Amino acid sequence: MTIRDVAQAAEVHVSTVSRAFSAPHLVKRETRERVLAVAAELGYQPNETARALTTGRTRNLGLIVSDIANPFFPPLIKAAQAHARVRGYQVFVADTDEDAAVEEELIQTLARQVDGVILVSPRLANDDIGRLGGELPFVLVNRSVPGLSAVLMDVANGAALAVDHLAGLGHEHLVLVGGPRGSWTSAQMRRAAGKAAADQGVRLDVLGPNPPTEHGGIAATPAVLETRATGVIAYNDLVAIGLIEGLDDRNVHVPRDISVIGVDDTVAGRLNRPRLTTVAMPTAAAGRTAVDLLIQALETPGEPATAQTMLATSLVIRDSTAAPEQPAG
Amino acid sequence: MTIRDVAQAAEVHVSTVSRAFSAPHLVKRETRERVLAVAAELGYQPNETARALTTGRTRNLGLIVSDIANPFFPPLIKAAQAHARVRGYQVFVADTDEDAAVEEELIQTLARQVDGVILVSPRLANDDIGRLGGELPFVLVNRSVPGLSAVLMDVANGAALAVDHLAGLGHEHLVLVGGPRGSWTSAQMRRAAGKAAADQGVRLDVLGPNPPTEHGGIAATPAVLETRATGVIAYNDLVAIGLIEGLDDRNVHVPRDISVIGVDDTVAGRLNRPRLTTVAMPTAAAGRTAVDLLIQALETPGEPATAQTMLATSLVIRDSTAAPEQPAG
DNA sequence: ATGAAAGCGCTAACAA
DNA sequence: TTGTTAGCGCTTTCAT
């Protein structure tokens, strides 16, 4: 079923059929209706590949994440896919396994099949991103690079809320368990938590870098205990959960002995016992916004307009935080 | 950078450049090396779209899952992507939101951009799958349709192991909390658990259908309690976790009062407290096998060979199962 | 408002 | 072993 079959059956030229689909206003109403009817009857579907070859546009978007298995990403992916679909685009998801080299390779590979790429929580350095951003339209999520569009989540405020919550509970010595090297989110948290701690007059130690996984949390346990802090802010829910597990193995009880706060508000944190106090991230909104920004960039000819959007976060208080135990005596 | 630029720079005809890339053995070694060197120098990358248009093959595979956020899928997706990539294919993932209609629509949409589709745990009826399977190569995972290739996980044996484990612990009355309508896995579990229970001489009640989510488990709690069974086999880990939560809310303790077994061996089950006893599914292997089957079908001309592969499962015993409490007496 | 014709970048017979 | 040629299915000037 090609455009030619339809043209023949509808007794018009192929270009008229083409227009009926891609520039309907250029064809007389009755002609268009006849063409569309014939096409439907024949079960004709435009060949996207041929279309892409002539137009140079695939109507596909790439979405690169560091780890699909990290529960932070699925809601973002789902939202992006659903949103893009109604706007006539397909989203292709790829996983870098937390590896900056794989990330670059995937961008190069995807570049040939998509019109633009959404890079979520990249591990690549700013310079590399900037260089690649010159080759095709990019939208970043959780990363700010001059000249590129980005959707940011206000994790700085989230970290400040976490510090305030802990300080309000009476904790005087906190520790921040940072995330992976190259993480913008981790850097933001560190800066904001530092300032909030100073404002509150509490001490804040900083640990890291750590892998953003449960195992990273388990591995960080001894270092956390060494600080003798009574309140912990972890890079994300997974790290927080691993930490709670590591503490539990050493008979340190959360929240009785130590309070722990995660970031992301994933299912994992809800399932965990104790239920995790965490900074909720607007992941679905971020996915939709990134798609909007990218499509807008693609469909607006002129300048590659760069836009930064900051999305609000909030603190979800559950069972992993409590007032510090009164020192015996 | 097109094939023509390379041809000109290397002083050969475009077809020679084309061959140097897609049929290297057809071009003399030194010519090929010169062409490749020139291409590398110029930064030439073959245009996949143009290639797809002439060959009729995209080297893209579609992977359709019902819910990316269900932790059962990510390991399968990751394995499939990684495996396909080394074999020269890209995998595009789409999410149906547990909706059979969306599933069909996605298959139709993807059909135009991929060479074949892997359908994981489909919700569509066998007839519909069979019909769509006529239009492009399919590989099913967790579903058996005559005439189509499939990767199956031996959940029947898994369910039997679960029944045996519970019966061995001394439970005499079990209940199976089934999954969604249209789930092959659920049907297999029901059949196998029924047989195993009969063999063991224990009673087995069956509940369902239920959504395959934590909420489905919570909602099933009253019905489970009504059966007065002391051992539960849930459709998957999420349902098991929801059920444990629902029981906890009613002050029914797991495993003291009721034992619960999940299926899938997801992170969620490991994180849950009590840690979940569960049937481990070979998800990564299933992803790789499905990719292999599909690529084999694509690259073997002749008949659409249909192959069924059955992958083994095992029981992981953790903390959500125990001997039933002795009736006070 | 429609038709004619060129061409997107590449592959694949067929020739030489 | 390499060159020639004819498209793949569609869009898009340019005419009419």
XYZ file of C-alpha atoms (C1' of nucleotides) in Angstrom:
690
model
C 0.000 0.000 0.000
C 1.787 3.104 -1.183
C 0.742 6.605 -1.937
C 0.587 5.589 -5.569
C -2.089 2.983 -5.004
C -4.203 5.560 -3.274
C -3.608 8.122 -6.001
C -4.684 5.695 -8.647
C -7.770 4.565 -6.784
C -8.793 8.129 -6.000
C -7.959 9.265 -9.513
C -5.639 12.056 -8.471
C -1.903 12.569 -8.620
C 0.368 11.309 -5.842
C 1.199 14.819 -4.811
C -2.457 15.441 -4.084
C -2.591 12.420 -1.839
C 0.539 13.610 -0.114
C -1.015 16.996 0.476
C -4.244 15.494 1.711
C -2.205 14.042 4.548
C 0.489 16.557 5.282
C -1.002 19.864 4.172
C -4.776 19.318 4.113
C -5.573 23.000 3.699
C -3.929 22.971 0.286
C -6.478 20.618 -1.196
C -10.134 21.216 -1.991
C -12.432 19.793 0.603
C -14.218 17.258 -1.540
C -10.986 16.015 -3.103
C -9.416 15.655 0.302
C -12.383 13.753 1.647
C -12.391 11.393 -1.292
C -8.668 10.751 -0.982
C -8.882 10.156 2.749
C -11.838 7.832 2.291
C -10.060 5.802 -0.352
C -6.933 5.677 1.780
C -8.883 4.446 4.772
C -10.632 1.845 2.678
C -7.344 0.564 1.310
C -5.808 0.598 4.761
C -3.081 2.940 3.601
C -0.595 4.109 6.227
C 2.060 6.664 5.275
C 5.543 5.193 5.368
C 7.326 7.065 8.134
C 10.731 6.138 6.818
C 10.135 7.626 3.409
C 8.612 10.648 5.031
C 11.632 11.023 7.261
C 13.981 10.752 4.326
C 12.398 13.620 2.430
C 11.598 15.871 5.330
C 14.693 15.147 7.362
C 12.486 14.743 10.429
C 11.657 11.467 12.126
C 9.116 12.593 14.700
C 10.993 10.446 17.172
C 12.491 11.733 20.392
C 15.281 10.088 22.345
C 15.142 9.854 26.116
C 18.353 8.872 27.846
C 18.369 7.788 31.465
C 21.132 6.386 33.620
C 19.205 3.386 34.943
C 15.677 2.301 34.084
C 15.705 0.114 37.173
C 16.038 3.147 39.427
C 12.421 3.854 40.404
C 13.006 7.550 39.965
C 12.871 7.215 36.186
C 9.792 5.182 35.250
C 7.232 7.850 36.158
C 9.212 10.381 34.123
C 9.442 8.001 31.177
C 5.757 7.133 31.281
C 4.733 10.756 31.412
C 7.075 11.709 28.586
C 5.844 8.878 26.360
C 2.203 9.566 26.943
C 2.629 13.294 26.428
C 4.721 12.931 23.298
C 2.301 10.452 21.785
C -0.598 12.870 21.830
C 1.662 15.431 20.227
C 2.485 13.038 17.415
C 5.911 11.949 18.536
C 7.344 8.620 19.657
C 9.808 8.463 22.532
C 12.667 6.001 22.414
C 14.240 5.220 25.748
C 17.817 4.145 26.263
C 19.730 3.200 29.399
C 23.366 4.151 30.017
C 24.031 1.995 33.066
C 25.448 5.014 34.899
C 28.334 5.114 32.451
C 29.343 8.428 30.884
C 31.020 6.698 27.922
C 27.924 4.670 27.136
C 25.938 7.867 27.487
C 27.943 9.599 24.785
C 27.802 6.559 22.520
C 24.048 6.318 22.904
C 23.608 9.973 22.077
C 25.584 9.445 18.876
C 23.568 6.369 17.950
C 20.229 7.922 18.742
C 21.188 11.101 16.956
C 20.641 9.382 13.647
C 17.148 8.199 14.472
C 15.574 11.033 16.378
C 14.948 14.732 15.976
C 16.088 15.601 19.474
C 17.170 14.136 22.768
C 16.094 14.494 26.370
C 18.997 13.805 28.694
C 17.923 13.010 32.219
C 20.385 13.345 35.080
C 23.368 13.011 32.764
C 26.723 11.750 33.977
C 28.630 13.502 31.177
C 30.611 16.623 31.947
C 29.143 19.998 30.995
C 31.710 20.502 28.238
C 30.868 17.217 26.554
C 27.172 17.950 26.761
C 27.721 21.369 25.285
C 29.684 19.910 22.401
C 27.081 17.241 21.649
C 24.329 19.806 22.065
C 25.697 21.534 18.996
C 24.905 18.492 16.870
C 21.235 18.107 17.638
C 18.554 19.647 19.823
C 18.851 18.742 23.478
C 16.755 19.226 26.540
C 18.396 18.476 29.854
C 16.656 17.355 32.991
C 18.420 17.921 36.302
C 21.367 19.619 34.733
C 22.106 23.153 33.734
C 24.461 23.882 30.860
C 24.700 27.416 29.452
C 22.958 27.665 26.105
C 20.879 24.505 26.465
C 17.269 24.145 27.512
C 16.696 22.467 30.827
C 14.040 21.270 33.196
C 15.266 21.589 36.726
C 13.746 20.293 39.929
C 14.235 22.494 42.922
C 16.183 19.989 44.923
C 18.054 22.848 46.563
C 14.868 23.895 48.261
C 14.136 20.252 48.987
C 17.464 19.823 50.728
C 16.846 22.997 52.726
C 13.436 21.695 53.786
C 15.093 18.467 54.869
C 17.651 20.300 56.963
C 14.964 22.483 58.503
C 12.847 19.442 59.323
C 15.731 17.695 61.045
C 16.851 20.810 62.877
C 13.274 21.456 63.953
C 13.164 17.981 65.412
C 16.168 18.872 67.551
C 19.029 17.343 65.594
C 22.232 19.332 65.943
C 24.584 17.314 63.822
C 23.670 16.190 60.295
C 25.418 14.416 57.468
C 24.738 14.599 53.760
C 25.431 11.394 51.838
C 26.191 12.698 48.343
C 25.501 11.041 44.999
C 27.645 10.151 42.021
C 30.377 12.328 40.610
C 29.017 14.575 37.902
C 25.547 14.820 39.399
C 24.103 18.304 39.285
C 21.474 17.292 41.816
C 24.112 16.235 44.282
C 25.978 19.518 43.915
C 22.774 21.503 44.425
C 21.904 19.548 47.531
C 25.308 20.064 48.984
C 25.231 23.814 48.468
C 21.685 24.294 49.717
C 22.009 21.954 52.682
C 25.202 23.716 53.704
C 23.511 27.073 53.682
C 20.416 25.813 55.510
C 22.538 24.158 58.173
C 24.479 27.356 58.716
C 21.229 29.300 58.997
C 19.901 26.824 61.523
C 23.134 26.756 63.447
C 23.601 23.005 63.094
C 26.639 21.089 61.960
C 26.627 19.414 58.531
C 29.174 16.866 57.376
C 29.345 15.756 53.751
C 30.179 12.318 52.397
C 30.687 11.119 48.844
C 30.723 10.546 45.977
C 28.604 7.398 46.222
C 26.807 5.242 43.654
C 23.111 6.227 43.603
C 21.984 2.759 44.586
C 20.929 0.701 47.547
C 24.392 -0.752 47.621
C 25.887 2.720 47.706
C 23.877 3.332 50.876
C 24.974 0.090 52.486
C 28.602 0.863 51.697
C 28.347 4.358 53.161
C 27.089 3.087 56.518
C 30.423 2.970 58.405
C 31.356 6.463 57.265
C 27.986 7.766 58.375
C 28.333 6.199 61.796
C 31.803 7.631 62.134
C 30.489 11.169 61.868
C 28.272 10.494 64.913
C 25.591 12.605 63.248
C 22.005 11.895 64.335
C 20.349 13.017 61.122
C 21.128 11.902 57.572
C 20.099 13.327 54.220
C 20.766 10.791 51.478
C 21.269 11.511 47.797
C 18.144 9.538 46.919
C 15.647 7.010 48.249
C 17.727 4.043 47.176
C 20.771 5.262 49.065
C 18.605 6.025 52.078
C 17.122 2.532 52.008
C 20.526 0.913 51.719
C 21.756 3.023 54.585
C 18.840 2.050 56.786
C 19.595 -1.554 55.950
C 23.270 -1.095 56.817
C 22.362 0.597 60.086
C 19.915 -2.141 60.924
C 22.628 -4.752 60.434
C 24.628 -2.923 63.087
C 21.657 -2.690 65.412
C 21.313 1.023 64.902
C 17.600 1.743 64.742
C 15.945 4.255 62.416
C 14.452 6.625 63.465
C 15.145 5.987 67.162
C 18.931 6.248 66.940
C 19.327 8.040 63.637
C 16.891 9.876 61.362
C 17.202 9.362 57.602
C 15.729 11.405 54.739
C 15.713 10.307 51.102
C 15.093 12.159 47.872
C 12.754 11.345 44.947
C 9.693 9.920 46.708
C 9.797 6.627 44.845
C 7.675 3.542 45.465
C 10.723 2.003 47.078
C 10.627 4.592 49.833
C 6.952 3.978 50.415
C 7.480 0.231 50.634
C 10.445 0.456 52.912
C 10.024 -0.081 56.642
C 10.271 2.394 58.257
C 8.438 4.322 55.561
C 10.860 6.888 54.249
C 10.676 10.611 54.870
C 11.720 12.030 51.506
C 11.882 15.006 49.192
C 9.211 14.528 46.522
C 10.373 15.284 42.980
C 7.897 16.268 40.252
C 9.078 13.565 37.881
C 5.989 13.238 35.724
C 5.771 16.990 35.270
C 9.448 17.065 34.400
C 8.909 14.455 31.694
C 6.055 16.382 30.161
C 7.853 19.700 30.361
C 10.964 18.294 28.747
C 8.878 16.949 25.865
C 7.171 20.308 25.452
C 10.449 22.187 25.433
C 11.980 19.832 22.924
C 9.033 19.810 20.549
C 8.842 23.552 20.743
C 12.508 23.834 19.840
C 12.005 21.440 16.939
C 8.968 23.133 15.534
C 10.190 26.673 15.930
C 12.496 27.393 13.007
C 14.661 30.375 13.915
C 16.987 30.469 16.858
C 17.477 27.481 19.099
C 15.613 29.142 21.947
C 16.943 28.004 25.277
C 14.556 27.872 28.193
C 15.057 26.859 31.798
C 12.123 25.672 33.841
C 12.332 25.147 37.578
C 9.834 22.758 39.141
C 8.966 22.830 42.824
C 9.705 20.025 45.272
C 8.229 19.269 48.671
C 9.024 17.299 51.785
C 7.006 14.168 52.551
C 7.297 13.329 56.211
C 6.900 9.680 57.079
C 8.453 7.340 59.630
C 12.206 7.474 59.123
C 12.672 10.739 60.976
C 12.056 11.570 64.625
C 13.450 13.677 67.436
C 16.905 12.538 68.546
C 17.004 10.282 71.583
C 17.744 12.155 74.777
C 21.269 11.306 75.728
C 21.050 9.000 78.732
C 21.766 10.788 81.946
C 28.161 14.274 4.995
C 26.679 11.823 2.541
C 27.954 8.748 0.842
C 28.706 10.926 -2.157
C 31.144 13.115 -0.301
C 33.035 10.065 0.800
C 33.010 8.569 -2.687
C 34.434 11.733 -4.136
C 37.118 12.088 -1.495
C 38.119 8.437 -1.788
C 37.934 8.580 -5.573
C 35.575 5.647 -5.939
C 31.925 5.296 -6.875
C 29.196 5.627 -4.275
C 28.311 1.979 -4.602
C 31.802 1.056 -3.533
C 31.448 3.164 -0.442
C 28.111 1.557 0.224
C 29.645 -1.899 -0.087
C 32.581 -0.983 2.104
C 30.044 -0.511 4.876
C 27.338 -3.046 4.243
C 29.132 -5.846 2.376
C 32.838 -5.397 3.138
C 33.813 -8.752 1.677
C 32.778 -7.552 -1.741
C 35.444 -4.881 -1.921
C 39.199 -5.252 -2.231
C 40.961 -4.854 1.050
C 43.007 -1.785 0.238
C 40.052 -0.023 -1.362
C 37.918 -0.786 1.625
C 40.534 0.477 4.036
C 40.980 3.699 2.118
C 37.230 4.267 1.960
C 36.788 3.585 5.648
C 39.691 5.849 6.518
C 38.318 8.695 4.426
C 34.868 8.164 5.905
C 36.242 8.264 9.429
C 38.212 11.388 8.676
C 35.184 13.129 7.260
C 33.069 11.950 10.182
C 30.667 10.234 7.855
C 27.818 8.294 9.477
C 25.467 6.280 7.259
C 21.974 7.704 7.248
C 19.814 5.029 8.849
C 16.654 6.434 7.367
C 17.864 6.201 3.811
C 19.186 2.762 4.529
C 15.857 1.691 5.942
C 14.020 3.042 2.937
C 15.990 0.984 0.433
C 16.374 -2.171 2.460
C 12.974 -2.121 4.036
C 14.635 -2.895 7.355
C 15.121 -0.464 10.201
C 17.279 -2.523 12.576
C 14.972 -1.350 15.314
C 13.031 -3.663 17.581
C 9.937 -2.745 19.538
C 9.489 -3.877 23.118
C 6.027 -3.487 24.553
C 5.426 -3.788 28.275
C 2.332 -3.170 30.333
C 3.945 -0.922 32.940
C 7.547 0.303 33.071
C 6.988 1.212 36.697
C 6.389 -2.418 37.627
C 9.831 -3.541 38.837
C 9.417 -6.810 36.998
C 10.122 -5.137 33.664
C 13.247 -2.998 34.007
C 15.716 -5.888 34.264
C 14.137 -7.439 31.189
C 14.301 -4.157 29.308
C 17.906 -3.506 30.278
C 18.992 -6.973 29.249
C 17.139 -6.760 25.948
C 18.611 -3.355 25.125
C 22.150 -4.315 25.958
C 21.903 -7.586 24.079
C 20.305 -6.055 21.020
C 22.853 -3.280 20.879
C 25.792 -5.636 20.501
C 23.868 -7.383 17.757
C 23.423 -4.126 15.905
C 19.832 -3.386 16.814
C 18.159 -0.665 18.830
C 15.278 -1.466 21.142
C 12.405 0.960 21.486
C 10.314 0.537 24.592
C 6.666 1.462 24.895
C 4.282 1.282 27.821
C 0.617 0.282 27.492
C -0.555 1.227 30.971
C -2.159 -2.217 31.346
C -4.635 -1.313 28.614
C -5.310 -3.817 25.829
C -6.557 -1.089 23.481
C -3.416 0.981 23.956
C -1.437 -2.175 23.420
C -2.958 -2.739 20.013
C -2.561 0.894 19.042
C 1.088 0.855 20.058
C 1.745 -2.259 18.043
C 0.272 -0.569 14.995
C 2.322 2.573 15.544
C 5.535 0.744 16.227
C 4.949 -1.568 13.281
C 5.959 1.208 10.941
C 9.243 1.911 12.675
C 10.589 -1.465 13.678
C 11.368 -4.793 12.064
C 9.724 -6.835 14.788
C 8.111 -6.603 18.179
C 8.622 -8.265 21.535
C 5.384 -8.360 23.460
C 5.884 -8.930 27.156
C 3.017 -10.204 29.285
C 0.427 -8.947 26.809
C -3.095 -8.116 27.878
C -4.518 -8.649 24.393
C -6.541 -11.793 23.646
C -4.841 -14.633 21.782
C -6.941 -14.031 18.668
C -5.927 -10.395 18.440
C -2.300 -11.269 18.923
C -2.524 -13.914 16.242
C -4.052 -11.445 13.821
C -1.424 -8.767 14.494
C 1.285 -11.409 14.358
C 0.461 -11.865 10.712
C 1.485 -8.297 9.977
C 4.987 -8.323 11.391
C 7.345 -10.628 13.266
C 6.459 -11.097 16.899
C 8.062 -12.724 19.860
C 5.909 -13.164 22.923
C 7.126 -13.304 26.480
C 4.884 -14.958 29.054
C 2.238 -15.891 26.547
C 1.778 -18.797 24.231
C -0.097 -18.364 20.958
C -0.012 -21.135 18.346
C 2.220 -20.213 15.448
C 4.136 -17.473 17.247
C 7.534 -17.638 18.897
C 7.546 -17.295 22.633
C 9.778 -17.100 25.653
C 8.027 -18.640 28.586
C 9.003 -18.647 32.233
C 8.116 -21.766 34.099
C 5.822 -20.101 36.555
C 3.778 -23.299 36.730
C 6.693 -25.004 38.396
C 7.226 -21.899 40.497
C 3.654 -22.025 41.742
C 4.028 -25.717 42.513
C 7.203 -25.010 44.482
C 5.338 -22.335 46.396
C 2.513 -24.724 47.272
C 4.991 -27.395 48.300
C 6.880 -24.947 50.480
C 3.736 -23.832 52.255
C 2.412 -27.378 52.628
C 5.801 -28.482 53.921
C 5.607 -25.773 56.544
C 2.329 -27.292 57.726
C -0.237 -25.041 56.052
C -3.407 -26.927 55.161
C -5.456 -24.164 53.605
C -4.022 -21.893 50.917
C -5.362 -19.160 48.705
C -4.113 -17.995 45.334
C -4.581 -14.292 44.636
C -4.761 -14.221 40.828
C -3.616 -11.481 38.476
C -5.290 -9.495 35.715
C -7.722 -10.907 33.218
C -5.910 -12.089 30.112
C -2.712 -12.957 31.934
C -1.189 -16.224 30.781
C 1.001 -16.282 33.875
C -2.006 -16.092 36.129
C -3.719 -18.962 34.304
C -0.588 -21.093 34.546
C -0.248 -20.428 38.239
C -3.820 -21.318 38.879
C -3.600 -24.611 37.056
C -0.275 -25.668 38.552
C -1.091 -24.543 42.070
C -4.366 -26.441 41.882
C -2.620 -29.623 40.890
C 0.127 -29.217 43.498
C -2.411 -28.567 46.221
C -4.338 -31.682 45.246
C -1.122 -33.689 45.291
C -0.259 -32.362 48.711
C -3.735 -32.856 50.004
C -4.217 -29.234 50.996
C -7.112 -26.965 50.209
C -6.602 -24.137 47.678
C -8.997 -21.273 47.143
C -8.631 -18.922 44.202
C -9.335 -15.190 44.091
C -9.288 -12.782 41.177
C -8.925 -11.213 38.760
C -6.954 -8.423 40.432
C -4.835 -5.533 39.148
C -1.161 -6.561 39.288
C -0.268 -3.744 41.632
C 0.271 -2.929 45.257
C -3.206 -1.497 45.321
C -4.603 -4.726 43.926
C -3.095 -6.491 46.918
C -4.503 -4.037 49.406
C -7.939 -4.341 47.851
C -7.832 -8.136 47.970
C -7.143 -8.219 51.707
C -10.716 -8.675 52.975
C -11.377 -11.485 50.509
C -8.182 -13.208 51.564
C -9.114 -12.970 55.234
C -12.561 -14.301 54.496
C -11.138 -17.545 53.150
C -9.427 -18.109 56.531
C -6.475 -19.559 54.641
C -3.106 -19.414 56.444
C -0.953 -19.377 53.324
C -1.196 -17.001 50.367
C 0.372 -17.141 46.920
C 0.075 -13.761 45.238
C 0.155 -13.069 41.499
C 3.332 -11.036 41.892
C 5.522 -9.241 44.401
C 3.576 -6.010 44.174
C 0.299 -7.736 45.007
C 2.007 -9.626 47.841
C 3.389 -6.401 49.264
C 0.020 -4.678 49.070
C -1.578 -7.629 50.751
C 0.950 -7.632 53.587
C 0.241 -3.941 54.012
C -3.507 -4.590 54.077
C -3.096 -7.368 56.603
C -0.856 -5.198 58.749
C -3.530 -2.516 58.833
C -5.876 -5.115 60.294
C -3.284 -6.263 62.794
C -2.757 -9.565 61.031
C 0.945 -10.274 61.187
C 2.996 -11.816 58.378
C 4.381 -14.466 58.714
C 3.099 -15.186 62.216
C -0.598 -15.236 61.362
C -0.449 -15.687 57.602
C 2.353 -16.641 55.228
C 2.621 -14.776 51.908
C 4.552 -15.702 48.776
C 5.100 -13.351 45.826
C 6.250 -13.921 42.282
C 9.000 -12.156 40.240
C 11.716 -11.591 42.828
C 11.821 -7.845 42.301
C 13.742 -5.277 44.317
C 10.457 -4.328 45.893
C 10.196 -7.746 47.499
C 13.712 -7.494 48.814
C 13.061 -4.067 50.280
C 9.787 -5.013 51.866
C 9.634 -5.885 55.538
C 9.230 -8.778 56.100
C 11.486 -9.654 53.196
C 9.344 -11.477 50.696
C 9.519 -15.170 49.933
C 9.027 -15.245 46.179
C 9.284 -17.165 42.936
C 12.338 -15.853 41.065
C 11.733 -15.226 37.376
C 14.639 -15.202 34.888
C 13.766 -11.778 33.523
C 17.143 -10.795 32.130
C 17.530 -14.147 30.387
C 14.025 -13.780 28.992
C 14.909 -10.388 27.536
C 18.010 -11.726 25.857
C 16.293 -14.829 24.563
C 13.438 -12.834 23.125
C 15.895 -10.608 21.277
C 17.726 -13.644 19.942
C 14.545 -15.284 18.744
C 13.357 -12.132 17.067
C 16.634 -11.351 15.332
C 16.894 -14.937 14.192
C 13.419 -14.751 12.707
C 14.298 -11.480 10.985
C 17.567 -12.654 9.556
C 16.401 -16.072 8.446
C 14.563 -15.632 5.182
C 12.324 -18.666 4.520
C 9.599 -19.732 6.875
C 8.701 -17.734 9.930
C 10.157 -20.357 12.245
C 8.289 -20.433 15.507
C 10.210 -21.445 18.590
C 9.125 -21.773 22.179
C 11.691 -21.497 24.939
C 10.892 -22.372 28.518
C 13.054 -20.790 31.200
C 13.347 -22.229 34.690
C 12.162 -20.482 37.849
C 13.083 -21.071 41.478
C 11.761 -20.336 44.912
C 13.563 -17.774 47.071
C 12.690 -18.311 50.685
C 12.882 -15.240 52.891
C 10.909 -13.933 55.833
C 7.271 -13.749 54.744
C 6.601 -17.464 55.199
C 6.669 -19.569 58.349
C 4.900 -22.502 59.935
C 1.308 -21.711 60.863
C 0.646 -20.736 64.439
C -0.577 -23.642 66.535
C -4.261 -23.084 67.135
C -4.625 -22.120 70.752
C -5.825 -25.221 72.480
C -6.383 23.507 -6.657
C -3.814 20.107 -8.946
C -0.119 17.969 -11.842
C 4.810 17.272 -13.166
C 9.195 16.282 -11.894
C 13.196 16.273 -9.079
C 15.445 14.309 -5.338
C 16.174 12.935 0.010
C 20.699 9.037 0.872
C 21.196 4.760 0.182
C 21.179 -0.262 -1.739
C 21.047 -3.770 -5.142
C 20.618 -5.886 -9.430
C 23.195 -5.842 -13.612
C 27.217 -4.823 -16.511
C 31.717 -4.451 -17.412
C 36.388 -6.021 -8.090
C 34.150 -1.828 -9.393
C 30.903 1.219 -11.972
C 26.096 2.114 -13.788
C 21.537 2.558 -13.078
C 17.196 2.326 -11.195
C 14.464 2.914 -7.672
C 12.654 2.639 -2.154
C 7.915 6.106 -0.790
C 7.424 10.315 0.032
C 7.580 15.701 -0.058
C 8.153 19.862 -2.359
C 9.257 23.297 -5.549
C 7.561 24.917 -9.865
C 4.185 25.045 -13.437
C -0.296 25.126 -15.006
